PDB file of C-alpha atoms in Angstrom:
ATOM      1  CA  MET A  21      18.203  10.532   0.209  1.00 65.00           C
ATOM      2  CA  THR A  22      19.581   8.340   2.719  1.00 87.00           C
ATOM      3  CA  TYR A  23      19.649   4.455   3.857  1.00 94.00           C
ATOM      4  CA  VAL A  24      17.391   3.254   6.891  1.00 93.00           C
ATOM      5  CA  VAL A  25      17.431  -0.037   8.580  1.00 93.00           C
ATOM      6  CA  THR A  26      13.713  -1.440   8.715  1.00 91.00           C
ATOM      7  CA  ASP A  27      12.039  -3.750  11.239  1.00 90.00           C
ATOM      8  CA  ALA A  28      13.685  -6.588   9.578  1.00 92.00           C
ATOM      9  CA  CYS A  29      16.644  -6.146  11.680  1.00 93.00           C
ATOM     10  CA  VAL A  30      14.813  -6.193  14.884  1.00 95.00           C
ATOM     11  CA  ASP A  31      16.208  -8.735  17.326  1.00 96.00           C
ATOM     12  CA  VAL A  32      18.550  -9.902  14.500  1.00 94.00           C
ATOM     13  CA  LEU A  33      21.644  -7.361  14.932  1.00 89.00           C
ATOM     14  CA  ASP A  34      23.904  -9.310  12.336  1.00 91.00           C
ATOM     15  CA  ARG A  35      25.977  -6.341  12.491  1.00 92.00           C
ATOM     16  CA  SER A  36      27.657  -6.915   8.870  1.00 93.00           C
ATOM     17  CA  CYS A  37      26.356  -3.521   7.708  1.00 94.00           C
ATOM     18  CA  LEU A  38      28.964  -1.960  10.516  1.00 93.00           C
ATOM     19  CA  GLU A  39      32.128  -3.433   8.804  1.00 92.00           C
ATOM     20  CA  GLU A  40      31.150  -2.382   5.345  1.00 95.00           C
ATOM     21  CA  CYS A  41      30.174   1.307   6.303  1.00 96.00           C
ATOM     22  CA  PRO A  42      32.585   3.838   4.935  1.00 97.00           C
ATOM     23  CA  VAL A  43      31.503   6.712   7.213  1.00 96.00           C
ATOM     24  CA  ASP A  44      30.875   4.826  10.486  1.00 97.00           C
ATOM     25  CA  CYS A  45      27.207   6.053  10.547  1.00 97.00           C
ATOM     26  CA  ILE A  46      25.301   2.903  11.566  1.00 97.00           C
ATOM     27  CA  TYR A  47      24.488   2.729  15.289  1.00 97.00           C
ATOM     28  CA  GLU A  48      23.625  -0.196  17.603  1.00 97.00           C
ATOM     29  CA  GLY A  49      20.580   0.090  19.719  1.00 97.00           C
ATOM     30  CA  ASP A  50      19.596  -2.650  21.902  1.00 97.00           C
ATOM     31  CA  ARG A  51      17.008  -4.728  19.525  1.00 97.00           C
ATOM     32  CA  LYS A  52      18.163  -2.805  16.056  1.00 96.00           C
ATOM     33  CA  MET A  53      20.504  -1.024  14.202  1.00 97.00           C
ATOM     34  CA  TYR A  54      19.815   2.633  13.029  1.00 97.00           C
ATOM     35  CA  ILE A  55      21.672   4.602  10.163  1.00 97.00           C
ATOM     36  CA  ASN A  56      22.130   8.278  10.779  1.00 96.00           C
ATOM     37  CA  PRO A  57      20.479  10.354   8.049  1.00 94.00           C
ATOM     38  CA  VAL A  58      22.862  13.211   8.500  1.00 95.00           C
ATOM     39  CA  GLU A  59      26.126  11.134   8.134  1.00 96.00           C
ATOM     40  CA  CYS A  60      24.864   8.541   5.589  1.00 96.00           C
ATOM     41  CA  ILE A  61      26.475   9.069   2.115  1.00 95.00           C
ATOM     42  CA  ASP A  62      23.927   6.888   0.070  1.00 94.00           C
ATOM     43  CA  CYS A  63      26.778   4.306  -1.001  1.00 95.00           C
ATOM     44  CA  GLY A  64      24.405   1.227  -0.663  1.00 95.00           C
ATOM     45  CA  ALA A  65      27.697  -0.642   1.286  1.00 97.00           C
ATOM     46  CA  CYS A  66      25.132  -1.551   4.192  1.00 96.00           C
ATOM     47  CA  GLU A  67      22.254  -2.804   1.767  1.00 95.00           C
ATOM     48  CA  GLN A  68      24.633  -5.059   0.098  1.00 95.00           C
ATOM     49  CA  ALA A  69      26.357  -6.415   3.511  1.00 95.00           C
ATOM     50  CA  CYS A  70      22.696  -6.867   5.166  1.00 94.00           C
ATOM     51  CA  PRO A  71      21.765 -10.243   5.282  1.00 93.00           C
ATOM     52  CA  THR A  72      18.226  -9.747   6.107  1.00 92.00           C
ATOM     53  CA  ALA A  73      17.686  -7.127   3.550  1.00 92.00           C
ATOM     54  CA  ALA A  74      17.040  -4.922   6.369  1.00 92.00           C
ATOM     55  CA  ALA A  75      19.213  -2.078   4.990  1.00 94.00           C
ATOM     56  CA  VAL A  76      17.530  -0.034   2.362  1.00 93.00           C
ATOM     57  CA  ALA A  77      17.340   3.422   0.445  1.00 92.00           C
ATOM     58  CA  ASP A  78      14.455   5.228   2.016  1.00 87.00           C
ATOM     59  CA  ARG A  79      13.302   6.074  -1.330  1.00 85.00           C
ATOM     60  CA  THR A  80      12.492   2.506  -2.213  1.00 87.00           C
ATOM     61  CA  ILE A  81      10.216   1.758   0.848  1.00 85.00           C
ATOM     62  CA  ALA A  82       6.480   2.124  -0.060  1.00 77.00           C
ATOM     63  CA  GLY A  83       3.344   2.720   1.707  1.00 74.00           C
ATOM     64  CA  THR A  84       3.035   2.627   5.508  1.00 71.00           C
ATOM     65  CA  ASP A  85       6.270   0.857   5.954  1.00 74.00           C
ATOM     66  CA  ALA A  86       8.083   3.714   4.567  1.00 77.00           C
ATOM     67  CA  ALA A  87       6.538   6.327   6.809  1.00 80.00           C
ATOM     68  CA  TRP A  88       7.012   3.826  10.014  1.00 84.00           C
ATOM     69  CA  ASN A  89      10.492   2.709   8.943  1.00 86.00           C
ATOM     70  CA  THR A  90      11.777   6.345   7.835  1.00 88.00           C
ATOM     71  CA  THR A  91      10.395   7.890  11.371  1.00 91.00           C
ATOM     72  CA  ASP A  92      11.514   5.213  13.569  1.00 93.00           C
ATOM     73  CA  ASN A  93      15.152   5.782  11.996  1.00 93.00           C
ATOM     74  CA  ALA A  94      15.348   9.279  12.413  1.00 93.00           C
ATOM     75  CA  ALA A  95      13.602   9.340  15.961  1.00 96.00           C
ATOM     76  CA  PHE A  96      16.470   7.442  17.261  1.00 97.00           C
ATOM     77  CA  PHE A  97      18.869  10.458  16.706  1.00 97.00           C
ATOM     78  CA  ASP A  98      16.218  13.212  17.161  1.00 97.00           C
ATOM     79  CA  VAL A  99      14.154  12.067  20.103  1.00 97.00           C
ATOM     80  CA  VAL A 100      15.426  11.978  23.673  1.00 97.00           C
ATOM     81  CA  LEU A 101      15.965   8.206  24.314  1.00 96.00           C
ATOM     82  CA  ALA A 102      15.145   6.093  27.394  1.00 95.00           C
ATOM     83  CA  GLY A 103      18.219   6.799  30.193  1.00 94.00           C
ATOM     84  CA  ARG A 104      19.814   9.684  28.048  1.00 95.00           C
ATOM     85  CA  ASP A 105      19.565  13.294  28.584  1.00 96.00           C
ATOM     86  CA  ALA A 106      19.284  14.947  25.274  1.00 96.00           C
ATOM     87  CA  PRO A 107      19.059  13.391  21.775  1.00 97.00           C
ATOM     88  CA  LEU A 108      22.137  11.234  20.230  1.00 96.00           C
ATOM     89  CA  GLY A 109      21.952  13.874  17.136  1.00 97.00           C
ATOM     90  CA  THR A 110      24.790  13.635  14.882  1.00 96.00           C
ATOM     91  CA  PRO A 111      27.665  12.085  17.326  1.00 94.00           C
ATOM     92  CA  GLY A 112      30.194  11.896  14.126  1.00 94.00           C
ATOM     93  CA  GLY A 113      30.603   8.083  14.008  1.00 95.00           C
ATOM     94  CA  ALA A 114      29.205   5.199  15.901  1.00 96.00           C
ATOM     95  CA  THR A 115      32.581   3.357  16.738  1.00 94.00           C
ATOM     96  CA  HIS A 116      33.267   5.976  19.503  1.00 92.00           C
ATOM     97  CA  LEU A 117      29.629   5.790  20.982  1.00 93.00           C
ATOM     98  CA  GLY A 118      29.588   2.241  20.918  1.00 94.00           C
ATOM     99  CA  PRO A 119      26.312   0.201  21.264  1.00 96.00           C
ATOM    100  CA  THR A 120      23.668   2.581  23.190  1.00 96.00           C
ATOM    101  CA  GLY A 121      21.690  -0.167  24.763  1.00 96.00           C
ATOM    102  CA  VAL A 122      18.346   1.327  24.020  1.00 97.00           C
ATOM    103  CA  ASP A 123      15.890   1.773  21.142  1.00 97.00           C
ATOM    104  CA  THR A 124      13.295   4.045  20.002  1.00 97.00           C
ATOM    105  CA  GLU A 125       9.855   3.576  21.915  1.00 94.00           C
ATOM    106  CA  VAL A 126       8.422   1.857  18.828  1.00 93.00           C
ATOM    107  CA  VAL A 127      10.780  -0.592  18.645  1.00 95.00           C
ATOM    108  CA  ALA A 128      11.441  -1.281  22.386  1.00 95.00           C
ATOM    109  CA  ALA A 129       7.597  -1.910  22.412  1.00 94.00           C
ATOM    110  CA  LEU A 130       7.584  -4.591  19.768  1.00 93.00           C
ATOM    111  CA  PRO A 131       7.091  -8.258  21.021  1.00 94.00           C
ATOM    112  CA  PRO A 132      10.603 -10.267  20.893  1.00 92.00           C
ATOM    113  CA  ARG A 133      11.019 -12.220  17.859  1.00 85.00           C
TER     114      ARG A 133
END
């Protein structure tokens, strides 16, 4: 099990979760944050820090929201994003990578909030 950042983060990007994550597994897209499912240690620090309740354990999301949010979060690392030559994969920490400036196709296609 791991944590994911849901669509409640789109266009908010509070970044409180970045400061609390002990393993640096939260990556910044253009409009949303993403948690690397391989690097996440399931500690819940991000959930406690998130003011929009967007960081949640994937096992607690129900129904259609679960599929959308877990699939989108994983796609950020598994799919070749716009302007990149390869998937991000497991970079080993978000700090050295910095903001990516890009989101998944699904998030990029959402209307601004």
